[in-house]
Coordinates of C-alpha atoms in Angstrom, one line a residue:
Chain R
X1 CA 136.6 107.0 81.2
X2 CA 134.0 104.1 81.1
X3 CA 131.4 102.8 84.0
X4 CA 133.8 99.6 84.3
X5 CA 136.9 101.6 85.2
X6 CA 134.8 103.4 88.0
X7 CA 133.6 100.4 89.1
X8 CA 137.2 99.0 89.3
X9 CA 138.3 102.1 91.1
X10 CA 135.4 102.0 93.6
X11 CA 136.1 98.3 94.2
X12 CA 139.6 99.1 95.1
X13 CA 138.9 101.7 97.3
X14 CA 136.2 99.6 99.2
X15 CA 138.7 96.9 99.8
X16 CA 141.1 99.2 100.9
X17 CA 139.1 99.9 103.9
X18 CA 137.2 96.6 104.6
X19 CA 135.9 97.3 108.1
X20 CA 134.8 100.6 107.4
X21 CA 133.1 99.3 104.2
X22 CA 131.4 96.8 106.1
X23 CA 130.2 99.1 109.1
X24 CA 128.7 101.4 106.5
X25 CA 127.1 98.4 104.9
X26 CA 125.6 97.2 108.2
X27 CA 122.8 99.8 108.2
X28 CA 121.7 98.9 104.7
X29 CA 122.0 95.2 105.6
X30 CA 120.2 95.8 108.7
X31 CA 117.3 97.7 106.9
X32 CA 116.9 95.7 104.0
X33 CA 116.5 92.2 106.3
X34 CA 114.1 94.2 108.2
X35 CA 112.0 95.0 105.5
X36 CA 111.8 91.7 103.7
X37 CA 111.4 90.1 107.4
X38 CA 108.5 92.6 108.4
X39 CA 106.9 91.6 105.1
X40 CA 107.2 87.8 105.6
X41 CA 105.9 88.0 109.1
X42 CA 103.0 89.8 108.1
X43 CA 102.3 87.5 105.3
X44 CA 103.3 84.7 107.0
X45 CA 100.6 85.2 109.6
X46 CA 98.0 86.2 107.1
X47 CA 98.7 82.7 105.2
X48 CA 98.1 80.5 108.3
X49 CA 95.0 82.5 109.4
X50 CA 93.8 82.8 105.7
X51 CA 94.2 78.9 105.9
X52 CA 92.3 78.5 108.6
X53 CA 89.3 80.6 107.7
X54 CA 89.4 79.1 104.1
X55 CA 89.4 75.6 105.8
X56 CA 85.8 76.6 107.2
X57 CA 84.6 77.2 103.3
X58 CA 83.6 80.3 102.0
X59 CA 79.9 79.3 101.7
X60 CA 79.8 79.0 105.4
X61 CA 78.0 81.7 107.0
X62 CA 77.8 82.3 110.9
X63 CA 75.0 83.9 112.5
X64 CA 75.5 85.1 116.2
X65 CA 72.4 86.2 118.3
X66 CA 72.4 88.1 121.5
X67 CA 70.8 86.0 123.9
X68 CA 68.0 86.8 126.8
X69 CA 65.8 88.7 124.5
X70 CA 62.7 86.9 126.1
X71 CA 60.2 88.9 123.7
X72 CA 61.3 88.1 120.2
X73 CA 63.4 85.0 120.8
X74 CA 63.2 82.7 118.2
X75 CA 63.8 78.5 118.5
X76 CA 66.2 76.8 116.1
X77 CA 63.4 75.5 114.4
X78 CA 62.6 78.5 113.2
X79 CA 66.0 79.1 111.8
X80 CA 65.6 75.7 110.2
X81 CA 62.4 76.4 108.7
X82 CA 63.7 79.4 107.3
X83 CA 66.7 77.5 105.7
X84 CA 64.3 74.8 104.5
X85 CA 62.1 77.6 102.8
X86 CA 64.9 79.1 101.0
X87 CA 66.3 75.8 99.8
X88 CA 67.5 77.6 96.5
X89 CA 70.6 79.5 98.5
X90 CA 70.8 77.3 101.6
X91 CA 72.0 73.8 101.8
X92 CA 72.3 73.0 105.5
X93 CA 72.0 74.8 108.8
X94 CA 72.9 73.7 112.3
X95 CA 72.5 75.4 115.7
X96 CA 75.7 74.9 118.3
X97 CA 75.9 75.1 121.9
X98 CA 79.4 74.9 122.8
X99 CA 81.0 74.3 126.3
X100 CA 84.4 73.4 127.8
X101 CA 84.1 70.3 129.9
X102 CA 86.0 67.4 131.5
X103 CA 85.1 64.1 130.2
X104 CA 85.5 60.7 132.0
X105 CA 85.8 57.4 130.4
X106 CA 83.3 55.0 131.2
X107 CA 85.4 51.9 131.6
X108 CA 88.6 53.5 133.4
X109 CA 89.7 56.5 135.5
X110 CA 90.9 58.4 132.1
X111 CA 89.6 62.0 131.9
X112 CA 90.1 64.4 129.3
X113 CA 89.3 68.5 129.2
X114 CA 87.7 68.9 125.8
X115 CA 85.1 70.9 124.0
X116 CA 81.5 69.6 123.7
X117 CA 79.4 70.5 120.8
X118 CA 75.6 70.4 120.8
X119 CA 74.1 70.5 117.2
X120 CA 72.3 68.5 114.8
X121 CA 73.1 65.9 111.6
X122 CA 73.7 69.2 109.4
X123 CA 76.9 69.7 111.4
X124 CA 78.5 67.0 109.6
X125 CA 78.0 68.8 106.0
X126 CA 78.6 72.0 107.4
X127 CA 82.1 71.4 109.1
X128 CA 83.0 69.0 106.6
X129 CA 84.1 66.3 108.9
X130 CA 82.5 62.8 109.3
X131 CA 83.0 59.7 110.9
X132 CA 85.8 56.9 110.3
X133 CA 84.3 54.7 112.2
X134 CA 80.7 54.0 113.5
X135 CA 77.9 56.7 112.4
X136 CA 77.2 60.6 112.9
X137 CA 74.3 62.0 115.0
X138 CA 71.0 61.9 112.9
X139 CA 67.8 63.7 113.4
X140 CA 66.1 61.2 115.3
X141 CA 69.1 60.9 118.1
X142 CA 67.6 65.0 118.6
X143 CA 64.1 64.0 118.5
X144 CA 64.3 61.4 121.3
X145 CA 67.1 63.3 123.2
X146 CA 69.8 60.4 122.7
X147 CA 72.6 60.4 125.4
X148 CA 75.2 59.4 122.5
X149 CA 78.4 60.9 121.3
X150 CA 80.6 61.2 118.5
X151 CA 84.4 61.7 119.5
X152 CA 87.4 63.2 118.0
X153 CA 90.4 60.9 117.5
X154 CA 92.5 62.8 120.0
X155 CA 89.6 62.8 122.6
X156 CA 89.4 58.9 121.6
X157 CA 92.8 58.0 122.4
X158 CA 93.0 60.0 125.6
X159 CA 89.8 58.1 127.0
X160 CA 90.5 54.8 125.7
X161 CA 94.1 54.5 124.6
X162 CA 94.6 52.0 121.5
X163 CA 91.0 50.4 122.3
X164 CA 88.1 50.6 119.6
X165 CA 85.8 53.4 121.1
X166 CA 82.6 52.9 119.3
X167 CA 80.4 51.1 121.8
X168 CA 82.4 52.4 124.8
X169 CA 81.0 54.9 127.3
X170 CA 81.9 58.4 128.6
X171 CA 80.8 60.0 131.5
X172 CA 79.6 63.8 130.7
X173 CA 78.3 65.7 134.0
X174 CA 77.9 62.7 135.7
X175 CA 75.4 61.1 132.7
X176 CA 76.7 58.3 130.6
X177 CA 76.8 58.6 127.2
X178 CA 77.4 55.7 124.4
X179 CA 80.5 56.7 121.8
X180 CA 78.4 55.8 118.3
X181 CA 81.1 57.1 116.0
X182 CA 84.9 58.5 116.0
X183 CA 85.3 61.7 113.8
X184 CA 87.3 61.7 110.7
X185 CA 91.1 62.9 111.8
X186 CA 91.7 66.0 109.7
X187 CA 94.5 67.7 111.8
X188 CA 96.9 65.0 112.8
X189 CA 94.7 64.2 116.1
X190 CA 96.2 67.1 117.8
X191 CA 95.0 68.5 120.8
X192 CA 92.9 71.8 120.7
X193 CA 92.1 71.0 117.0
X194 CA 88.9 69.6 115.2
X195 CA 89.9 66.4 116.5
X196 CA 89.5 67.1 119.9
X197 CA 85.8 67.2 120.5
X198 CA 82.8 65.4 121.7
X199 CA 79.5 66.1 119.3
X200 CA 76.1 65.1 121.0
X201 CA 72.4 66.0 120.0
X202 CA 71.6 69.1 120.4
X203 CA 68.5 68.7 122.7
X204 CA 70.7 66.5 124.8
X205 CA 73.2 69.2 125.1
X206 CA 70.5 71.6 126.0
X207 CA 69.7 69.7 129.3
X208 CA 73.1 68.2 130.0
X209 CA 74.9 71.7 129.9
X210 CA 71.6 73.2 131.2
X211 CA 71.6 75.7 128.7
X212 CA 68.4 76.0 126.3
X213 CA 69.4 79.5 124.7
X214 CA 71.3 79.0 121.4
X215 CA 73.4 81.7 120.1
X216 CA 75.1 80.0 117.3
X217 CA 74.0 79.0 114.1
X218 CA 75.9 77.9 111.1
X219 CA 74.3 78.0 107.3
X220 CA 75.6 76.7 104.5
X221 CA 75.4 78.9 101.1
X222 CA 74.3 76.2 98.6
X223 CA 77.3 77.3 96.1
X224 CA 79.9 80.2 96.6
X225 CA 77.8 82.3 94.1
X226 CA 74.5 82.0 96.4
X227 CA 76.8 83.7 99.4
X228 CA 75.7 87.0 98.8
X229 CA 72.0 86.5 97.9
X230 CA 72.1 84.0 101.2
X231 CA 73.4 86.7 103.7
X232 CA 70.7 89.4 102.3
X233 CA 67.7 86.9 103.1
X234 CA 69.4 86.0 106.6
X235 CA 69.7 89.7 107.4
X236 CA 66.5 90.7 106.2
X237 CA 65.0 87.6 108.1
X238 CA 67.0 88.6 111.4
X239 CA 65.8 92.3 111.3
X240 CA 62.3 91.5 110.6
X241 CA 62.6 89.3 113.9
X242 CA 64.7 91.2 115.9
X243 CA 64.1 94.6 114.6
X244 CA 67.6 95.7 115.7
X245 CA 70.8 95.0 113.9
X246 CA 72.9 95.3 117.2
X247 CA 71.2 92.0 118.4
X248 CA 72.9 89.5 115.8
X249 CA 75.7 89.4 113.9
X250 CA 76.2 87.5 110.4
X251 CA 79.8 86.4 109.4
X252 CA 81.3 84.8 106.4
X253 CA 84.5 83.7 105.5
X254 CA 84.6 86.0 102.6
X255 CA 83.9 88.9 104.3
X256 CA 86.2 87.7 107.3
X257 CA 88.9 87.7 104.6
X258 CA 88.4 90.7 103.3
X259 CA 88.7 92.1 106.9
X260 CA 91.9 90.6 107.3
X261 CA 93.1 91.7 104.0
X262 CA 92.7 95.4 105.2
X263 CA 94.2 94.3 108.7
X264 CA 97.2 93.0 106.7
X265 CA 97.4 96.2 104.8
X266 CA 97.7 98.4 108.0
X267 CA 100.1 96.0 109.6
X268 CA 102.3 95.9 106.1
X269 CA 102.3 100.0 106.1
X270 CA 103.1 100.4 109.6
X271 CA 106.0 97.5 109.2
X272 CA 107.3 99.0 106.1
X273 CA 106.9 102.3 107.5
X274 CA 109.5 101.1 110.5
X275 CA 111.8 99.4 108.2
X276 CA 111.7 102.6 105.8
X277 CA 113.0 104.5 108.7
X278 CA 115.6 102.0 109.1
X279 CA 116.9 102.4 105.6
X280 CA 116.8 105.7 105.9
X281 CA 119.0 106.1 108.8
X282 CA 121.3 103.3 107.0
X283 CA 121.4 105.8 104.3
X284 CA 122.3 108.7 106.5
X285 CA 125.5 106.6 107.9
X286 CA 126.8 106.1 104.2
X287 CA 126.5 110.0 103.4
X288 CA 128.4 110.5 106.7
X289 CA 131.3 107.9 105.9
X290 CA 131.4 109.0 102.3
X291 CA 131.7 112.7 103.5
X292 CA 134.8 111.3 106.0
X293 CA 136.1 109.6 103.1
X294 CA 135.9 112.8 100.6
X295 CA 138.0 114.6 103.3
X296 CA 140.5 112.3 103.8
X297 CA 140.7 111.8 100.0
X298 CA 141.2 115.7 99.1
X299 CA 144.5 115.0 98.0
X300 CA 143.9 111.9 96.0
X301 CA 141.1 114.2 94.2
X302 CA 143.4 117.0 93.6
X303 CA 145.7 114.4 92.2
X304 CA 143.1 112.8 90.0
X305 CA 141.9 116.3 88.5
X306 CA 145.5 117.5 88.1
X307 CA 146.1 114.7 85.6
X308 CA 142.9 115.0 83.9
X309 CA 139.9 113.6 85.7
X310 CA 136.9 115.9 85.1
X311 CA 133.9 116.6 87.3
X312 CA 131.7 113.7 86.2
X313 CA 134.7 111.2 86.3
X314 CA 135.1 111.9 90.3
X315 CA 131.1 112.2 90.9
X316 CA 130.9 108.6 88.8
X317 CA 133.7 107.2 91.1
X318 CA 132.0 108.4 94.2
X319 CA 128.6 107.8 93.4
X320 CA 129.5 104.1 92.1
X321 CA 131.0 103.4 95.4
X322 CA 128.2 104.4 97.6
X323 CA 125.9 102.2 94.8
X324 CA 128.4 99.4 95.3
X325 CA 128.2 99.7 99.2
X326 CA 124.5 99.6 99.2
X327 CA 124.4 97.2 96.7
X328 CA 126.5 94.5 98.5
X329 CA 124.5 95.5 101.5
X330 CA 121.2 95.2 100.0
X331 CA 122.4 91.5 98.8
X332 CA 123.6 91.0 102.2
X333 CA 120.6 91.8 103.8
X334 CA 118.4 89.8 101.3
X335 CA 120.1 86.8 102.2
X336 CA 120.4 87.7 106.1
X337 CA 116.5 88.3 105.8
X338 CA 116.1 85.0 104.0
X339 CA 117.8 82.8 106.2
X340 CA 116.0 84.7 109.3
X341 CA 112.7 83.8 107.3
X342 CA 113.6 80.1 106.7
X343 CA 114.7 79.8 110.2
X344 CA 111.1 80.8 111.6
X345 CA 109.4 78.6 109.2
X346 CA 111.4 75.7 110.6
X347 CA 110.7 76.9 114.1
X348 CA 107.0 76.3 113.3
X349 CA 106.8 80.5 114.1
X350 CA 104.9 81.4 111.2
X351 CA 105.1 79.7 107.6
X352 CA 108.2 80.8 105.5
X353 CA 106.9 83.4 102.7
X354 CA 109.4 84.5 100.4
X355 CA 108.2 87.5 98.4
X356 CA 109.8 88.4 95.0
X357 CA 108.2 91.9 94.8
X358 CA 109.5 93.1 98.3
X359 CA 113.0 91.4 97.8
X360 CA 113.1 93.3 94.2
X361 CA 111.7 96.4 96.0
X362 CA 113.7 96.8 99.0
X363 CA 117.0 95.9 97.0
X364 CA 116.0 98.5 94.8
X365 CA 115.0 101.3 97.5
X366 CA 118.9 100.3 99.0
X367 CA 120.2 101.3 96.0
X368 CA 118.2 104.5 95.6
X369 CA 119.3 105.2 99.1
X370 CA 123.0 104.6 97.9
X371 CA 122.4 107.2 94.8
X372 CA 120.5 109.8 97.2
X373 CA 122.8 109.8 100.2
X374 CA 125.8 109.4 98.0
X375 CA 125.0 112.4 95.5
X376 CA 125.9 115.1 98.2
X377 CA 129.7 113.6 99.1
X378 CA 130.1 112.6 95.3
X379 CA 129.1 116.4 94.5
X380 CA 131.5 117.8 97.1
X381 CA 134.3 115.7 95.7
X382 CA 133.6 116.6 92.4
X383 CA 133.3 120.1 93.0
X384 CA 136.7 120.7 94.8
X385 CA 139.3 123.1 93.4
X386 CA 142.4 120.9 92.4
X387 CA 144.7 123.9 93.6
X388 CA 143.1 123.9 97.0
X389 CA 142.8 119.9 96.7
X390 CA 146.4 119.6 96.1
X391 CA 147.5 122.1 98.8
X392 CA 145.5 119.6 101.2
X393 CA 147.5 117.8 103.8
Chain T
X1 CA 155.1 126.2 72.6
X2 CA 153.9 128.4 76.0
X3 CA 153.1 132.0 75.1
X4 CA 151.8 134.3 77.8
X5 CA 150.6 137.7 76.9
X6 CA 150.2 140.4 80.0
X7 CA 149.1 137.4 82.2
X8 CA 147.6 138.7 85.7
X9 CA 146.4 137.0 88.4
X10 CA 144.6 139.3 91.5
X11 CA 143.5 137.5 94.7
X12 CA 141.4 139.2 97.0
X13 CA 142.6 138.9 100.4
X14 CA 140.4 140.4 103.0
X15 CA 140.2 144.1 101.9
X16 CA 143.4 143.8 99.8
X17 CA 143.6 142.8 96.4
X18 CA 147.0 140.9 96.0
X19 CA 148.9 141.0 92.4
X20 CA 149.9 137.1 92.5
X21 CA 151.1 137.7 88.9
X22 CA 151.3 141.4 87.7
X23 CA 151.7 141.3 83.8
X24 CA 153.8 138.6 82.9
X25 CA 154.6 138.0 79.4
X26 CA 157.0 135.2 78.4
X27 CA 157.5 132.5 75.7
X28 CA 159.0 129.6 76.2
X29 CA 159.9 127.5 73.0
X30 CA 159.3 123.5 72.4
X31 CA 162.2 121.3 73.7
X32 CA 163.3 124.2 76.2
X33 CA 164.6 123.0 79.8
X34 CA 163.7 126.0 82.0
X35 CA 163.7 126.5 85.9
X36 CA 161.4 129.3 87.4
X37 CA 163.0 130.1 90.3
X38 CA 161.9 132.5 93.4
X39 CA 161.3 132.9 97.0
X40 CA 158.0 131.7 98.7
X41 CA 155.5 134.4 98.0
X42 CA 157.4 135.5 95.2
X43 CA 154.1 134.4 92.5
X44 CA 155.9 131.1 91.1
X45 CA 153.1 128.8 92.4
X46 CA 150.7 130.9 91.0
X47 CA 152.5 130.8 87.8
X48 CA 152.5 127.4 88.3
X49 CA 149.1 127.0 88.5
X50 CA 149.0 129.3 85.1
X51 CA 151.1 127.3 83.1
X52 CA 149.7 124.0 84.6
X53 CA 146.1 125.2 83.3
X54 CA 144.8 124.7 86.9
X55 CA 143.6 128.0 86.9
X56 CA 142.4 130.7 84.4
X57 CA 144.0 134.2 84.9
X58 CA 142.3 137.5 86.0
X59 CA 143.6 139.0 82.7
X60 CA 145.8 138.4 79.9
X61 CA 146.4 135.4 77.8
X62 CA 147.7 132.1 77.7
X63 CA 148.5 129.7 74.6
X64 CA 149.5 126.4 75.3
X65 CA 150.7 124.3 72.5
X66 CA 148.6 126.6 70.1
X67 CA 145.7 126.8 72.4
X68 CA 144.2 129.7 74.1
X69 CA 143.6 128.6 77.5
X70 CA 142.8 131.7 79.4
X71 CA 139.0 131.6 78.8
X72 CA 138.2 127.9 79.1
X73 CA 135.9 126.4 81.8
X74 CA 136.8 123.5 84.1
X75 CA 136.0 120.7 81.9
X76 CA 137.7 122.0 78.9
X77 CA 141.0 122.8 81.2
X78 CA 140.8 119.1 82.8
X79 CA 141.0 117.7 79.1
X80 CA 143.9 120.0 78.4
X81 CA 145.7 118.9 81.3
X82 CA 145.4 115.5 80.7
X83 CA 146.5 115.8 77.1
X84 CA 148.9 118.3 76.9
X85 CA 150.6 118.6 80.6
X86 CA 152.5 115.8 82.7
X87 CA 152.6 117.1 86.2
X88 CA 155.4 116.1 88.7
X89 CA 154.7 117.1 92.2
X90 CA 157.1 118.0 95.5
X91 CA 155.2 115.0 97.3
X92 CA 155.4 112.6 94.5
X93 CA 151.6 112.6 95.0
X94 CA 150.7 109.3 93.8
X95 CA 147.6 107.0 95.1
X96 CA 148.7 105.1 97.8
X97 CA 146.5 102.2 97.4
X98 CA 147.5 101.8 93.4
X99 CA 150.6 100.0 92.3
X100 CA 153.2 101.8 90.5
X101 CA 151.8 100.7 86.9
X102 CA 148.4 101.7 88.0
X103 CA 149.5 105.1 89.3
X104 CA 151.0 105.4 85.8
X105 CA 148.0 104.3 83.7
X106 CA 145.7 106.7 85.3
X107 CA 146.2 109.6 83.0
X108 CA 145.3 107.1 80.3
X109 CA 142.4 105.9 81.9
X110 CA 140.9 109.6 82.0
X111 CA 142.0 109.8 78.3
X112 CA 139.6 107.1 77.7
X113 CA 142.4 104.5 76.3
X114 CA 141.7 100.9 76.3
X115 CA 143.7 98.5 79.0
X116 CA 145.9 96.7 76.9
X117 CA 147.3 99.8 75.2
X118 CA 147.4 101.3 78.8
X119 CA 149.4 98.6 79.9
X120 CA 151.9 98.7 77.1
X121 CA 152.4 102.8 77.4
X122 CA 152.8 102.2 81.2
X123 CA 155.6 99.6 80.9
X124 CA 157.3 101.7 78.0
X125 CA 157.0 104.8 80.4
X126 CA 158.6 103.1 83.7
X127 CA 161.3 101.7 81.4
X128 CA 162.2 105.4 80.5
X129 CA 162.5 106.3 84.0
X130 CA 164.4 102.9 84.9
X131 CA 161.9 101.4 87.1
X132 CA 160.9 98.2 85.2
X133 CA 161.4 96.0 88.1
X134 CA 159.1 97.3 90.6
X135 CA 155.8 98.0 88.6
X136 CA 153.4 96.1 90.8
X137 CA 154.6 97.7 94.3
X138 CA 152.8 100.2 95.6
X139 CA 154.2 103.8 96.7
X140 CA 154.8 102.7 100.2
X141 CA 157.0 100.0 99.0
X142 CA 159.0 102.5 97.2
X143 CA 162.1 104.6 98.1
X144 CA 161.2 108.3 97.3
X145 CA 163.5 108.3 94.3
X146 CA 161.8 105.6 93.1
X147 CA 158.3 107.2 93.8
X148 CA 159.3 110.5 92.3
X149 CA 160.3 108.0 89.0
X150 CA 156.9 106.5 89.2
X151 CA 155.2 110.2 89.1
X152 CA 157.5 111.1 86.2
X153 CA 156.4 108.1 84.3
X154 CA 153.1 108.6 85.0
X155 CA 154.0 112.7 83.6
X156 CA 155.5 111.0 80.4
X157 CA 152.6 108.4 79.6
X158 CA 150.7 110.8 77.5
X159 CA 153.6 112.2 75.6
X160 CA 152.8 115.5 76.6
X161 CA 154.1 118.7 75.2
X162 CA 155.2 120.0 78.7
X163 CA 156.2 118.3 81.6
X164 CA 155.8 120.7 84.6
X165 CA 157.6 120.0 87.8
X166 CA 156.7 121.6 91.2
X167 CA 160.0 121.5 93.4
X168 CA 160.6 117.9 92.1
X169 CA 163.7 117.3 94.3
X170 CA 162.3 119.0 97.5
X171 CA 161.4 115.8 99.3
X172 CA 164.3 113.8 98.5
X173 CA 168.2 113.8 99.9
X174 CA 170.6 115.1 97.4
X175 CA 172.0 112.0 95.8
X176 CA 168.2 110.8 94.7
X177 CA 167.5 114.6 94.0
X178 CA 170.7 114.4 91.5
X179 CA 169.5 111.4 89.9
X180 CA 165.9 112.8 89.2
X181 CA 167.7 115.7 87.8
X182 CA 169.6 113.6 85.6
X183 CA 166.5 112.0 84.8
X184 CA 165.0 115.3 83.9
X185 CA 168.3 116.2 81.8
X186 CA 168.1 113.0 79.4
X187 CA 164.0 113.7 78.7
X188 CA 165.5 117.2 77.5
X189 CA 167.9 116.0 75.2
X190 CA 165.5 113.7 73.8
X191 CA 163.4 116.6 73.0
X192 CA 160.9 117.1 76.1
X193 CA 159.9 120.4 77.2
X194 CA 160.6 120.9 80.8
X195 CA 159.8 123.4 83.2
X196 CA 161.0 123.3 86.9
X197 CA 159.5 125.5 89.7
X198 CA 162.2 125.6 92.5
X199 CA 163.4 128.0 95.3
X200 CA 166.9 125.9 94.9
X201 CA 169.3 128.0 93.0
X202 CA 171.3 125.0 92.7
X203 CA 168.9 123.1 91.0
X204 CA 167.7 125.9 88.8
X205 CA 171.5 126.4 87.7
X206 CA 171.0 123.1 86.0
X207 CA 168.1 124.4 84.1
X208 CA 169.3 125.4 80.2
X209 CA 167.2 128.8 81.0
X210 CA 166.4 130.1 84.2
X211 CA 163.4 133.0 84.9
X212 CA 163.7 134.6 88.3
X213 CA 160.3 136.0 89.7
X214 CA 159.6 138.2 92.5
X215 CA 156.5 140.0 93.4
X216 CA 154.5 138.4 90.4
X217 CA 156.9 139.8 87.8
X218 CA 159.6 138.4 85.9
X219 CA 162.9 140.0 87.0
X220 CA 165.5 138.0 85.4
X221 CA 165.4 135.9 82.3
X222 CA 168.9 134.4 81.4
X223 CA 170.5 131.5 79.5
X224 CA 172.6 129.4 81.5
X225 CA 176.1 129.0 80.1

């Protein structure tokens, strides 16, 4: 008897008990769908976080220093000098003071809550965001504490509507600023993005925001290859100044991605574990139903044995039945999972990521579950004594 | 054809050993029509299991169609059953979700015969039992007599040297039962070897030879005139 015959017999038996077969499959369907959805969620959120980190560029190195260190605090000019002295590995440096505040239009009653960033001219290069109209802040604006501002397209639209923003004034902490430029739109002019901010000269910001202490510095390495060396130099410079590693933190997109990788790894392990348990439960369901089915079909097994079925014929028949149930369940689970991933992608919850590896893997696992949990009932069926089986009512 | 030598089967029942078959020696030549008759508990089911190669004896020998069966393992017995024996049971014992022709084909599936030949031979067998009309019906759609005909067709399909029927008319009304017996008679006339196990004297009398069994022993062996 060939596999094809066993397959036909199994299909027949599955078809003759459609509802029960479906309920048996349900465990596998949910298990497989859970696996690929869990993986897709983990990978999808990783993709969107990675995109955000990568958009900063891997050459970007950020330094945060603890404020209120009166003895050894250094000024941003010291960092500027340090970067200039090491121009072989650093191509730009800018300090940053940030604050959330309400800004008023100088010509109407329009207001907007936005982020004020006080920085230097290098910020343009570091953030890779120039101007689409007017000009960026320059070194001279910092030297003379100019009350000027470069604003994002979202901010411009909120304050001035369709009108030309360059040349207009805005009111910030009761001081008037002249808009000298509009930042190039990078993220669709949406709220909460880089298109929703106001950039003013660092020195002006320190006065207006009443904040002279700078805790945030951005460095741009001259190339991706120079990043490691740049970080090393920065760290030894900082250690020399602060004498205590806990006083500062040096971060790089590359390192953040590595951290993210290990977080994702942990997340996948946890989700994978949960999904594996659901597949296990599905497998136990299969075993349960198959055992009932063997008992129900004891007489049929007896007849088959009487007319010449060997042990392996019966074993194959029941194993293939388990395999078909898990196989169909696995495919249905894949389709269900993919549909869910697609829907989540369309709704904008997480980007849709279809991972062929995990699809093949979870389908393979579901077949394995079929073999493992089908083996016990199949073996029980195959071992039945034909005389006892024929006497079974 | 069938040759048993001091065939003995013991069962352990608690502390007691039950001699279900006690030193049975018999010979059934090819082309016979034999009924084995006895009351329940006489050992006739045990004898049928032995003759049907469903079980091996505690001691003694059994040769079927020249082959020593008494020392075979389960797989070898399955093969012998498939090739040498056609079973007909009291409860018809068709597989309920298979159609008549699929039921008849089943022994050939286990014999590894291809589907085209299976279908041809199944139709032929169903024709022999006079049931070429309803071959695509499932057992539930057939009468008891028709189901038993399907079972006989299934027994015939491998052209086995021995057809072994266990109370073949037990679940049938007397009219259908008579039809089935008529069918066995015509198969006998065509040269098949038929052994019927029954407790019904009236059925037993229709065979050519009667073996009476009591307490595991053959107590009577006579030709029917």
